[in-house]
PDB file of C-alpha atoms in Angstrom:
ATOM      1  CA  MET X  22     148.224  -8.300-165.174  1.00 43.00           C
ATOM      2  CA  GLU X  23     148.403 -12.070-165.041  1.00 50.00           C
ATOM      3  CA  MET X  24     150.200 -11.989-161.710  1.00 50.00           C
ATOM      4  CA  MET X  25     147.388  -9.909-160.216  1.00 50.00           C
ATOM      5  CA  LYS X  26     144.873 -12.630-161.059  1.00 51.00           C
ATOM      6  CA  GLU X  27     146.922 -15.337-159.302  1.00 51.00           C
ATOM      7  CA  THR X  28     147.420 -13.372-156.091  1.00 57.00           C
ATOM      8  CA  PRO X  29     143.837 -13.640-154.728  1.00 65.00           C
ATOM      9  CA  ALA X  30     143.838 -17.414-155.281  1.00 62.00           C
ATOM     10  CA  GLU X  31     147.177 -17.755-153.486  1.00 61.00           C
ATOM     11  CA  LEU X  32     145.905 -15.610-150.609  1.00 60.00           C
ATOM     12  CA  ALA X  33     142.753 -17.712-150.368  1.00 64.00           C
ATOM     13  CA  GLU X  34     144.923 -20.848-150.184  1.00 68.00           C
ATOM     14  CA  PHE X  35     147.041 -19.297-147.435  1.00 69.00           C
ATOM     15  CA  LYS X  36     144.017 -17.859-145.603  1.00 71.00           C
ATOM     16  CA  LYS X  37     142.529 -21.286-144.891  1.00 73.00           C
ATOM     17  CA  PHE X  38     145.250 -21.935-142.302  1.00 74.00           C
ATOM     18  CA  PHE X  39     143.947 -19.038-140.201  1.00 77.00           C
ATOM     19  CA  SER X  40     140.333 -20.188-140.294  1.00 77.00           C
ATOM     20  CA  PHE X  41     138.657 -22.739-138.029  1.00 79.00           C
ATOM     21  CA  LYS X  42     135.988 -23.662-140.586  1.00 82.00           C
ATOM     22  CA  GLY X  43     136.030 -26.798-142.676  1.00 80.00           C
ATOM     23  CA  CYS X  44     138.108 -29.986-142.614  1.00 83.00           C
ATOM     24  CA  PHE X  45     141.695 -30.915-143.392  1.00 84.00           C
ATOM     25  CA  THR X  46     142.843 -34.069-145.108  1.00 85.00           C
ATOM     26  CA  ARG X  47     146.128 -35.641-144.017  1.00 87.00           C
ATOM     27  CA  PHE X  48     148.027 -33.749-146.688  1.00 87.00           C
ATOM     28  CA  GLU X  49     146.434 -30.406-145.774  1.00 86.00           C
ATOM     29  CA  PHE X  50     147.208 -31.079-142.120  1.00 88.00           C
ATOM     30  CA  LEU X  51     150.890 -31.642-142.936  1.00 88.00           C
ATOM     31  CA  TYR X  52     150.853 -28.611-145.191  1.00 85.00           C
ATOM     32  CA  GLY X  53     149.407 -26.565-142.309  1.00 82.00           C
ATOM     33  CA  PHE X  54     152.226 -27.791-140.099  1.00 84.00           C
ATOM     34  CA  ALA X  55     154.736 -26.645-142.729  1.00 85.00           C
ATOM     35  CA  VAL X  56     153.041 -23.235-143.105  1.00 79.00           C
ATOM     36  CA  ALA X  57     153.029 -22.752-139.336  1.00 79.00           C
ATOM     37  CA  GLY X  58     156.685 -23.739-139.157  1.00 80.00           C
ATOM     38  CA  PHE X  59     157.538 -21.323-141.949  1.00 81.00           C
ATOM     39  CA  ILE X  60     155.746 -18.465-140.166  1.00 75.00           C
ATOM     40  CA  CYS X  61     157.497 -19.246-136.903  1.00 75.00           C
ATOM     41  CA  PHE X  62     160.920 -19.664-138.533  1.00 76.00           C
ATOM     42  CA  GLU X  63     160.677 -16.442-140.528  1.00 79.00           C
ATOM     43  CA  LEU X  64     159.586 -14.374-137.533  1.00 76.00           C
ATOM     44  CA  MET X  65     162.257 -15.921-135.314  1.00 73.00           C
ATOM     45  CA  SER X  66     164.965 -15.013-137.814  1.00 76.00           C
ATOM     46  CA  LEU X  67     164.216 -11.319-137.285  1.00 77.00           C
ATOM     47  CA  PRO X  68     166.531  -9.541-134.826  1.00 76.00           C
ATOM     48  CA  SER X  69     164.122  -8.730-131.987  1.00 73.00           C
ATOM     49  CA  ASP X  70     163.063 -11.218-129.285  1.00 70.00           C
ATOM     50  CA  SER X  71     159.489  -9.989-129.596  1.00 72.00           C
ATOM     51  CA  PHE X  72     159.355 -11.444-133.122  1.00 76.00           C
ATOM     52  CA  ARG X  73     160.251 -14.839-131.654  1.00 75.00           C
ATOM     53  CA  PHE X  74     157.305 -14.492-129.311  1.00 76.00           C
ATOM     54  CA  ILE X  75     154.958 -13.383-132.123  1.00 79.00           C
ATOM     55  CA  GLY X  76     156.136 -16.368-134.180  1.00 79.00           C
ATOM     56  CA  TRP X  77     155.237 -18.669-131.293  1.00 80.00           C
ATOM     57  CA  PHE X  78     151.719 -17.186-131.110  1.00 82.00           C
ATOM     58  CA  GLY X  79     151.316 -17.533-134.892  1.00 80.00           C
ATOM     59  CA  HIS X  80     152.470 -21.143-134.816  1.00 82.00           C
ATOM     60  CA  PHE X  81     150.091 -21.906-131.950  1.00 86.00           C
ATOM     61  CA  TYR X  82     147.130 -20.343-133.780  1.00 85.00           C
ATOM     62  CA  VAL X  83     147.750 -22.131-137.078  1.00 85.00           C
ATOM     63  CA  MET X  84     148.333 -25.496-135.386  1.00 87.00           C
ATOM     64  CA  LEU X  85     145.241 -25.110-133.212  1.00 88.00           C
ATOM     65  CA  SER X  86     143.258 -24.495-136.385  1.00 87.00           C
ATOM     66  CA  SER X  87     144.910 -27.414-138.210  1.00 87.00           C
ATOM     67  CA  PHE X  88     144.275 -29.888-135.391  1.00 89.00           C
ATOM     68  CA  GLU X  89     140.652 -28.765-135.096  1.00 87.00           C
ATOM     69  CA  LYS X  90     140.052 -29.174-138.833  1.00 87.00           C
ATOM     70  CA  ARG X  91     141.706 -32.590-138.791  1.00 88.00           C
ATOM     71  CA  CYS X  92     139.450 -33.634-135.906  1.00 87.00           C
ATOM     72  CA  ARG X  93     136.440 -32.660-138.011  1.00 85.00           C
ATOM     73  CA  ASP X  94     137.711 -34.818-140.865  1.00 85.00           C
ATOM     74  CA  LEU X  95     138.050 -37.731-138.428  1.00 86.00           C
ATOM     75  CA  CYS X  96     134.573 -37.005-136.942  1.00 84.00           C
ATOM     76  CA  MET X  97     136.101 -36.435-133.505  1.00 85.00           C
ATOM     77  CA  GLN X  98     134.937 -33.810-131.042  1.00 83.00           C
ATOM     78  CA  GLY X  99     138.511 -32.708-130.390  1.00 84.00           C
ATOM     79  CA  PHE X 100     138.200 -31.507-126.782  1.00 88.00           C
ATOM     80  CA  GLY X 101     141.160 -33.578-125.594  1.00 89.00           C
ATOM     81  CA  VAL X 102     143.150 -32.737-128.711  1.00 90.00           C
ATOM     82  CA  THR X 103     142.690 -29.018-128.036  1.00 89.00           C
ATOM     83  CA  LEU X 104     143.862 -29.458-124.450  1.00 89.00           C
ATOM     84  CA  ILE X 105     146.960 -31.420-125.545  1.00 91.00           C
ATOM     85  CA  VAL X 106     147.870 -28.855-128.219  1.00 90.00           C
ATOM     86  CA  THR X 107     147.365 -25.993-125.751  1.00 89.00           C
ATOM     87  CA  ALA X 108     149.450 -27.742-123.076  1.00 88.00           C
ATOM     88  CA  PHE X 109     152.215 -28.416-125.597  1.00 89.00           C
ATOM     89  CA  TYR X 110     152.419 -24.788-126.639  1.00 85.00           C
ATOM     90  CA  ALA X 111     152.224 -23.688-123.007  1.00 83.00           C
ATOM     91  CA  SER X 112     155.267 -25.883-122.343  1.00 83.00           C
ATOM     92  CA  LEU X 113     157.076 -24.013-125.156  1.00 80.00           C
ATOM     93  CA  ILE X 114     156.613 -20.593-123.526  1.00 78.00           C
ATOM     94  CA  PRO X 115     160.088 -20.634-121.889  1.00 76.00           C
ATOM     95  CA  TRP X 116     161.557 -21.303-125.332  1.00 73.00           C
ATOM     96  CA  ALA X 117     159.572 -18.478-126.971  1.00 70.00           C
ATOM     97  CA  ASP X 118     159.979 -15.949-124.151  1.00 72.00           C
ATOM     98  CA  LYS X 119     163.419 -16.102-122.584  1.00 72.00           C
ATOM     99  CA  THR X 120     162.268 -14.164-119.489  1.00 71.00           C
ATOM    100  CA  VAL X 121     160.009 -17.033-118.383  1.00 72.00           C
ATOM    101  CA  PRO X 122     161.844 -19.882-116.614  1.00 73.00           C
ATOM    102  CA  ASN X 123     160.974 -23.532-117.265  1.00 73.00           C
ATOM    103  CA  CYS X 124     159.412 -24.502-113.933  1.00 74.00           C
ATOM    104  CA  PHE X 125     158.145 -27.876-115.004  1.00 73.00           C
ATOM    105  CA  PRO X 126     160.761 -29.629-117.165  1.00 78.00           C
ATOM    106  CA  VAL X 127     159.260 -33.081-116.520  1.00 79.00           C
ATOM    107  CA  PHE X 128     155.840 -31.840-117.656  1.00 80.00           C
ATOM    108  CA  SER X 129     157.442 -30.376-120.793  1.00 80.00           C
ATOM    109  CA  ASP X 130     159.083 -33.711-121.600  1.00 85.00           C
ATOM    110  CA  ILE X 131     155.902 -35.719-121.058  1.00 90.00           C
ATOM    111  CA  ILE X 132     153.656 -33.390-123.053  1.00 90.00           C
ATOM    112  CA  PHE X 133     156.201 -33.414-125.902  1.00 90.00           C
ATOM    113  CA  TYR X 134     155.842 -37.194-126.315  1.00 92.00           C
ATOM    114  CA  VAL X 135     152.050 -37.000-126.000  1.00 92.00           C
ATOM    115  CA  TYR X 136     151.986 -34.286-128.683  1.00 91.00           C
ATOM    116  CA  ILE X 137     154.195 -36.346-131.023  1.00 92.00           C
ATOM    117  CA  ALA X 138     151.928 -39.382-130.538  1.00 92.00           C
ATOM    118  CA  LEU X 139     148.875 -37.211-131.260  1.00 92.00           C
ATOM    119  CA  PHE X 140     150.530 -35.785-134.363  1.00 91.00           C
ATOM    120  CA  VAL X 141     151.376 -39.279-135.668  1.00 92.00           C
ATOM    121  CA  PHE X 142     147.795 -40.389-134.964  1.00 91.00           C
ATOM    122  CA  MET X 143     146.352 -37.415-136.856  1.00 90.00           C
ATOM    123  CA  VAL X 144     148.584 -38.039-139.862  1.00 89.00           C
ATOM    124  CA  SER X 145     148.146 -41.810-139.968  1.00 90.00           C
ATOM    125  CA  MET X 146     144.346 -42.015-139.649  1.00 87.00           C
ATOM    126  CA  PRO X 147     142.368 -41.793-142.900  1.00 86.00           C
ATOM    127  CA  GLY X 148     139.559 -39.244-142.959  1.00 80.00           C
ATOM    128  CA  LYS X 149     135.931 -40.264-142.712  1.00 76.00           C
ATOM    129  CA  ASN X 150     134.635 -37.933-145.459  1.00 69.00           C
ATOM    130  CA  ALA X 151     131.294 -37.963-143.661  1.00 64.00           C
ATOM    131  CA  LYS X 152     128.413 -35.969-145.102  1.00 62.00           C
ATOM    132  CA  LYS X 153     126.901 -35.207-141.714  1.00 62.00           C
ATOM    133  CA  GLU X 154     128.030 -32.367-139.470  1.00 62.00           C
ATOM    134  CA  SER X 155     130.938 -33.380-137.261  1.00 66.00           C
ATOM    135  CA  PRO X 156     130.731 -32.862-133.484  1.00 69.00           C
ATOM    136  CA  VAL X 157     131.472 -29.383-132.156  1.00 70.00           C
ATOM    137  CA  ASN X 158     134.425 -28.920-129.843  1.00 77.00           C
ATOM    138  CA  PRO X 159     133.095 -26.864-126.908  1.00 78.00           C
ATOM    139  CA  LEU X 160     136.472 -25.170-126.389  1.00 77.00           C
ATOM    140  CA  LEU X 161     136.657 -24.034-129.991  1.00 78.00           C
ATOM    141  CA  LYS X 162     133.029 -23.117-130.573  1.00 80.00           C
ATOM    142  CA  TYR X 163     134.383 -19.559-130.554  1.00 83.00           C
ATOM    143  CA  PRO X 164     138.047 -20.103-131.522  1.00 83.00           C
ATOM    144  CA  ASN X 165     139.162 -16.485-131.434  1.00 82.00           C
ATOM    145  CA  VAL X 166     137.771 -16.110-127.914  1.00 86.00           C
ATOM    146  CA  TYR X 167     139.666 -19.257-126.851  1.00 85.00           C
ATOM    147  CA  PHE X 168     142.891 -17.948-128.415  1.00 84.00           C
ATOM    148  CA  ALA X 169     142.412 -14.524-126.783  1.00 86.00           C
ATOM    149  CA  LEU X 170     141.806 -16.255-123.444  1.00 86.00           C
ATOM    150  CA  CYS X 171     145.046 -18.238-123.862  1.00 84.00           C
ATOM    151  CA  CYS X 172     146.912 -15.008-124.636  1.00 82.00           C
ATOM    152  CA  ALA X 173     145.359 -13.244-121.641  1.00 82.00           C
ATOM    153  CA  LEU X 174     146.272 -16.138-119.351  1.00 80.00           C
ATOM    154  CA  TYR X 175     149.826 -16.001-120.653  1.00 80.00           C
ATOM    155  CA  PHE X 176     150.176 -12.284-119.968  1.00 78.00           C
ATOM    156  CA  ALA X 177     148.454 -12.536-116.582  1.00 73.00           C
ATOM    157  CA  GLY X 178     150.479 -15.558-115.484  1.00 72.00           C
ATOM    158  CA  LYS X 179     153.857 -14.510-116.875  1.00 71.00           C
ATOM    159  CA  ASN X 180     154.924 -12.375-113.905  1.00 70.00           C
ATOM    160  CA  PHE X 181     153.507 -14.902-111.459  1.00 69.00           C
ATOM    161  CA  VAL X 182     155.624 -17.694-112.947  1.00 68.00           C
ATOM    162  CA  ILE X 183     158.712 -15.479-112.968  1.00 65.00           C
ATOM    163  CA  GLN X 184     158.196 -14.586-109.293  1.00 67.00           C
ATOM    164  CA  ILE X 185     157.502 -18.138-108.137  1.00 67.00           C
ATOM    165  CA  CYS X 186     159.940 -20.095-110.299  1.00 70.00           C
ATOM    166  CA  GLY X 187     162.507 -17.396-110.917  1.00 61.00           C
ATOM    167  CA  ALA X 188     163.391 -17.266-107.227  1.00 49.00           C
ATOM    168  CA  ALA X 189     164.036 -21.009-107.180  1.00 49.00           C
ATOM    169  CA  LEU X 190     166.446 -20.785-110.109  1.00 46.00           C
TER     170      LEU X 190
END
């Protein structure tokens, strides 16, 4: 019986990484990064390539949420942060989906260093703990719509990239 009482609290703790509401402190941001990595790693260890792809989408969603919540804690709008995070995960598509060639390796290298710098910035800056409402990121005003749009663009552009870049390889 005691284990049943702990389960809802643990689920509530885990659920916050899939929500775009609220703020994250530095520790929660790092914890979100670890949770996203765990999700991705566990799904990638399964035998099918589609699990690798699902793990990539899960990692992208959790990190998008974590970066947005960290921006709220820093009282930043987060528009540029959202674009950098999205571009970074777009550059990881050839890694997540082996059928998509890496057409822009220089872009992938550059966005990797920009993402690392952004990550270090987010971890190193202390939160503002402001009482007022933080600015709203226009891209993530409706986060699930933004994520669905990213997924739709992936599926719509996948064959196009394979046709254009695949012929050059």
